[in-house]
Coordinates of N, CA and C in Angstrom, one line a residue:
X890 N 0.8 -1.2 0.0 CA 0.0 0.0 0.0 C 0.9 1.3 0.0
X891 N 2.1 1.0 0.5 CA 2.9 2.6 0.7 C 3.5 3.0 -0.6
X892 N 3.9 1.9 -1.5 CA 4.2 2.0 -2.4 C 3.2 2.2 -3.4
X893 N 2.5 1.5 -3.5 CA 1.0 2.6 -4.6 C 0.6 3.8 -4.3
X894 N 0.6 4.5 -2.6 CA 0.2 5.8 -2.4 C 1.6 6.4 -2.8
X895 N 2.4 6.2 -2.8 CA 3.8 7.1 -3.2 C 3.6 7.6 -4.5
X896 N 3.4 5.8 -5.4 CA 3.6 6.2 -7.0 C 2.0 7.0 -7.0
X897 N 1.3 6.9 -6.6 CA -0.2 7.8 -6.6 C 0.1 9.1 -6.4
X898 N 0.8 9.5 -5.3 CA 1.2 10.9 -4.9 C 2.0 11.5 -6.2
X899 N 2.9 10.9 -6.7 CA 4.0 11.7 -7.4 C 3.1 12.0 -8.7
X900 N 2.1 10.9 -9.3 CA 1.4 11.1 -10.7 C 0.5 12.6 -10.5
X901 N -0.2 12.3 -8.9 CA -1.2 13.5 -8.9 C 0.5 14.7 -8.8
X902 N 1.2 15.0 -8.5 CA 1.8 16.1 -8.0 C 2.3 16.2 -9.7
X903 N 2.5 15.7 -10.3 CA 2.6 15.8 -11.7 C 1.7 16.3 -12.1
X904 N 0.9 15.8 -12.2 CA -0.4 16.5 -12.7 C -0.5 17.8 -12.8
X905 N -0.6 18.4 -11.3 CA -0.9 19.0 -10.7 C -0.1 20.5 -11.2
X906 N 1.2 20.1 -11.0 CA 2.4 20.3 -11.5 C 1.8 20.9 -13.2
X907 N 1.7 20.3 -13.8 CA 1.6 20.1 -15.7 C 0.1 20.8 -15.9
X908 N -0.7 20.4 -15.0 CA -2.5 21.0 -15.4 C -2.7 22.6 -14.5
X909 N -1.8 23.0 -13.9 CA -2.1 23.8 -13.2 C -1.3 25.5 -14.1
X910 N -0.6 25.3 -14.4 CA 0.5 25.7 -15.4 C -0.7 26.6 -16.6
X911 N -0.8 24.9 -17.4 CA -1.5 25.4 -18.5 C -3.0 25.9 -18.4
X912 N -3.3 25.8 -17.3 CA -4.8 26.6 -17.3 C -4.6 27.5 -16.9
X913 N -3.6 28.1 -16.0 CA -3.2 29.7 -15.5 C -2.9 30.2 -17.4
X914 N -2.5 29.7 -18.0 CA -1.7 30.5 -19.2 C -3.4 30.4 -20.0
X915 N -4.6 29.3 -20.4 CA -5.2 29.4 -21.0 C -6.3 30.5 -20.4
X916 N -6.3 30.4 -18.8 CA -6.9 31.3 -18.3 C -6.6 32.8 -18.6
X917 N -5.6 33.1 -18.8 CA -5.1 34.6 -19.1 C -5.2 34.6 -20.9

């Protein structure tokens, strides 16, 4: 289980990371 929440955390912080970016820029 620590190891699927880990690799879970890092995909969402990627995400997060990558979708947060481009919607501030399509937002403006």
């Amino acid at each position: 289980t620590i190891a699927v929440q880990s690799i879970s955390s890092k995909e969402g912080n990627l995400n997060l990371k990558i979708s947060v970016p481009q919607g501030y820029h399509f937002s403006k």
